[in-house]
Amino acid sequence: MAKKTYDLLFKLLLIGDSGVGKTCVLFRFSDDAFNTTFISTIGIDFKIKTVELQGKKIKLQIWDTAGQERFHTITTSYYRGAMGIMLVYDITNAKSFENISKWLRNIDEHANEDVERMLLGNKCDMEDKRVVPKAKGEQIAKEHGIRFFETSAKANVSIEKAFLTLAEDILRKTPVKEPNSENVDISSGGGVTGWKSKCCS
Amino acid sequence: MEFGEESSPALAFDKDAFELTVEDVYDISYVIGRDLLKISCKGEEVSDLQFRIVRVLEMFETLVNKYNLSLEELKMERDNLKSELDRILQERSSGQGTQTAGPNQLLVDLTDPNRPRFTMQELKEVLQERNQLKAQLMVAQEELQLYRSGILPQAEPAMVEVDLDTPAHSRATISEAAKEEKTTIGKLFSFRRK
């Protein structure tokens, strides 16, 4: 393959209950579009978006997971390679908020120790149906020492900001070195190279 | 109950023992009592015997009564069980929905075209392949864009040739199947026209 079109490759992962809007959040970010029809993600999917941060072209490979429990074994195998994980809940769905601790536990069990985490309260355009106060989201994020944004994929609120912030946080931790190869490594979940293995290789 | 029985109580003596009713017992008692009266004048022994016979007839009444009641109960029980069995059989044949399974088991209707039938491992492999192809497509797309924007020399037509070799039919299928890739097809065509 000929020329590198980016300087760094960051692998991000979206997790959270089924129906909170993970795919829509990603679709807004990658294609700047929104679709109201709900199509449950089958297992795992991904999108690519290249952004520029601090003069560096950063290719974001963003993995979108199925929230449904039946895909659990497939989705958790993709945690390992992630450098950043976005945990999404739905501000109109109390259960999705209660399950945050369960998702955080999944991260602890399956992801790299130094993975950058972020909490998103999605669907903040639906103020009339809100059941989770913003303060509660802020509080739980603070308790776990992670960043928090309320977002709306539909109204395009804070979506780009969230992704760029997460990428910046990862960039800050990334040693300034010659970046990786061109290949988009897609192999199995475990095979997705984490940044650790990357800087060691 | 036959009509003649009432007119002639003696008929009860001819009946099958298991078909006797309490009324038959009363008929029998009536006949025996009547016959005893004919001989009661003969002495004290006969009157003692008379009491014993009455006692036996009373026992007989109780037994017949009890037997008939038990028989009735058993018949009812049998009918209940029969209708219960019919209900269960019908439930099973009409719909699987109400069937019960263990707490961690799933019942699969083999006639349902949408039934689950692939393993998690198979799904995993299909998804991996899908994502791999998607990644390859993206790499190809990127390279194509580089060619178009003139960053890379346009001399190597290999990719274009591959594209031309693709049968028109399969190209159409691809564009239909993956709507989001439509722009790629568009790019390919505009590139070819150059």
mmCIF file of N, CA and C in Angstrom, chain A residues 1 5 42-48 59 63 70-71 73-74 78 182 186 188, chain B residues 120 123-124 127-128 130-135 138-139 142-143 146 151-152 180:
data_model
loop_
_atom_site.group_PDB
_atom_site.id
_atom_site.type_symbol
_atom_site.label_atom_id
_atom_site.label_comp_id
_atom_site.label_asym_id
_atom_site.label_seq_id
_atom_site.Cartn_x
_atom_site.Cartn_y
_atom_site.Cartn_z
ATOM 1 N N MET A 1 0.821 -1.198 0.000
ATOM 2 C CA MET A 1 0.000 0.000 0.000
ATOM 3 C C MET A 1 0.859 1.253 0.000
ATOM 4 N N THR A 5 -2.323 7.961 5.017
ATOM 5 C CA THR A 5 -3.219 9.111 4.941
ATOM 6 C C THR A 5 -3.506 9.668 6.329
ATOM 7 N N ILE A 42 -26.513 -5.825 14.812
ATOM 8 C CA ILE A 42 -26.240 -7.260 14.946
ATOM 9 C C ILE A 42 -24.778 -7.427 15.338
ATOM 10 N N GLY A 43 -24.588 -7.817 16.572
ATOM 11 C CA GLY A 43 -23.236 -8.104 17.055
ATOM 12 C C GLY A 43 -22.347 -6.883 17.116
ATOM 13 N N ILE A 44 -21.625 -6.651 16.044
ATOM 14 C CA ILE A 44 -20.635 -5.582 16.048
ATOM 15 C C ILE A 44 -20.484 -4.979 14.659
ATOM 16 N N ASP A 45 -20.270 -3.676 14.623
ATOM 17 C CA ASP A 45 -20.093 -2.977 13.359
ATOM 18 C C ASP A 45 -19.035 -1.891 13.605
ATOM 19 N N PHE A 46 -18.580 -1.251 12.545
ATOM 20 C CA PHE A 46 -17.612 -0.183 12.790
ATOM 21 C C PHE A 46 -17.716 0.902 11.719
ATOM 22 N N LYS A 47 -17.201 2.049 12.049
ATOM 23 C CA LYS A 47 -17.102 3.136 11.093
ATOM 24 C C LYS A 47 -15.742 3.803 11.278
ATOM 25 N N ILE A 48 -15.339 4.479 10.216
ATOM 26 C CA ILE A 48 -14.034 5.139 10.245
ATOM 27 C C ILE A 48 -14.248 6.625 10.040
ATOM 28 N N LYS A 59 -6.876 8.838 12.586
ATOM 29 C CA LYS A 59 -7.930 7.991 12.055
ATOM 30 C C LYS A 59 -8.631 7.320 13.222
ATOM 31 N N TRP A 63 -15.838 1.273 16.898
ATOM 32 C CA TRP A 63 -16.613 0.024 16.941
ATOM 33 C C TRP A 63 -17.940 0.259 17.628
ATOM 34 N N ARG A 70 -27.831 -10.897 24.251
ATOM 35 C CA ARG A 70 -27.503 -12.123 23.514
ATOM 36 C C ARG A 70 -26.227 -12.003 22.692
ATOM 37 N N PHE A 71 -25.741 -10.777 22.471
ATOM 38 C CA PHE A 71 -24.501 -10.607 21.716
ATOM 39 C C PHE A 71 -23.293 -10.397 22.626
ATOM 40 N N THR A 73 -21.171 -12.148 24.316
ATOM 41 C CA THR A 73 -19.874 -12.821 24.119
ATOM 42 C C THR A 73 -19.132 -12.257 22.910
ATOM 43 N N ILE A 74 -19.886 -11.851 21.890
ATOM 44 C CA ILE A 74 -19.229 -11.278 20.714
ATOM 45 C C ILE A 74 -18.681 -9.890 21.046
ATOM 46 N N TYR A 78 -14.344 -7.475 21.842
ATOM 47 C CA TYR A 78 -13.796 -6.288 21.181
ATOM 48 C C TYR A 78 -13.319 -5.216 22.165
ATOM 49 N N GLU A 182 -0.396 1.312 7.811
ATOM 50 C CA GLU A 182 -1.602 1.735 7.100
ATOM 51 C C GLU A 182 -2.798 0.830 7.377
ATOM 52 N N ILE A 186 -8.580 -5.587 11.261
ATOM 53 C CA ILE A 186 -9.970 -5.882 11.545
ATOM 54 C C ILE A 186 -10.149 -7.229 12.226
ATOM 55 N N SER A 188 -10.076 -10.631 14.548
ATOM 56 C CA SER A 188 -11.021 -10.858 15.631
ATOM 57 C C SER A 188 -10.874 -9.788 16.703
ATOM 58 N N MET B 120 -23.382 -18.917 17.805
ATOM 59 C CA MET B 120 -22.697 -17.661 18.083
ATOM 60 C C MET B 120 -21.370 -17.608 17.328
ATOM 61 N N LEU B 123 -22.003 -16.694 13.732
ATOM 62 C CA LEU B 123 -22.298 -15.269 13.620
ATOM 63 C C LEU B 123 -21.019 -14.443 13.746
ATOM 64 N N LYS B 124 -20.181 -14.846 14.682
ATOM 65 C CA LYS B 124 -18.921 -14.157 14.908
ATOM 66 C C LYS B 124 -18.078 -14.143 13.633
ATOM 67 N N LEU B 127 -19.615 -11.900 10.940
ATOM 68 C CA LEU B 127 -19.405 -10.484 11.264
ATOM 69 C C LEU B 127 -17.957 -10.073 11.013
ATOM 70 N N GLN B 128 -17.035 -10.955 11.359
ATOM 71 C CA GLN B 128 -15.629 -10.650 11.128
ATOM 72 C C GLN B 128 -15.336 -10.471 9.648
ATOM 73 N N ARG B 130 -17.516 -9.705 7.328
ATOM 74 C CA ARG B 130 -18.189 -8.494 6.878
ATOM 75 C C ARG B 130 -17.320 -7.268 7.183
ATOM 76 N N ASN B 131 -16.832 -7.223 8.424
ATOM 77 C CA ASN B 131 -16.039 -6.060 8.819
ATOM 78 C C ASN B 131 -14.713 -5.989 8.078
ATOM 79 N N GLN B 132 -14.167 -7.150 7.780
ATOM 80 C CA GLN B 132 -12.923 -7.191 7.024
ATOM 81 C C GLN B 132 -13.133 -6.638 5.616
ATOM 82 N N LEU B 133 -14.217 -7.088 4.991
ATOM 83 C CA LEU B 133 -14.529 -6.609 3.637
ATOM 84 C C LEU B 133 -14.807 -5.114 3.646
ATOM 85 N N LYS B 134 -15.498 -4.679 4.688
ATOM 86 C CA LYS B 134 -15.806 -3.265 4.814
ATOM 87 C C LYS B 134 -14.509 -2.457 4.916
ATOM 88 N N ALA B 135 -13.578 -2.985 5.693
ATOM 89 C CA ALA B 135 -12.306 -2.285 5.856
ATOM 90 C C ALA B 135 -11.543 -2.242 4.545
ATOM 91 N N MET B 138 -12.956 0.310 2.366
ATOM 92 C CA MET B 138 -12.556 1.654 2.776
ATOM 93 C C MET B 138 -11.142 1.981 2.303
ATOM 94 N N VAL B 139 -10.270 1.009 2.417
ATOM 95 C CA VAL B 139 -8.897 1.220 1.957
ATOM 96 C C VAL B 139 -8.907 1.496 0.455
ATOM 97 N N GLU B 142 -10.237 4.918 -0.241
ATOM 98 C CA GLU B 142 -9.244 5.923 0.090
ATOM 99 C C GLU B 142 -8.209 6.057 -1.025
ATOM 100 N N GLU B 143 -7.738 4.905 -1.461
ATOM 101 C CA GLU B 143 -6.730 4.901 -2.505
ATOM 102 C C GLU B 143 -7.271 5.526 -3.779
ATOM 103 N N LEU B 146 -7.189 9.099 -3.591
ATOM 104 C CA LEU B 146 -5.834 9.615 -3.782
ATOM 105 C C LEU B 146 -5.500 9.687 -5.266
ATOM 106 N N ILE B 151 -2.732 12.744 -6.081
ATOM 107 C CA ILE B 151 -1.613 12.553 -5.167
ATOM 108 C C ILE B 151 -0.765 11.377 -5.624
ATOM 109 N N LEU B 152 -1.437 10.353 -6.090
ATOM 110 C CA LEU B 152 -0.732 9.196 -6.600
ATOM 111 C C LEU B 152 -0.743 9.240 -8.128
ATOM 112 N N GLU B 180 -25.263 2.572 1.374
ATOM 113 C CA GLU B 180 -24.335 3.615 1.787
ATOM 114 C C GLU B 180 -23.095 3.651 0.893
#
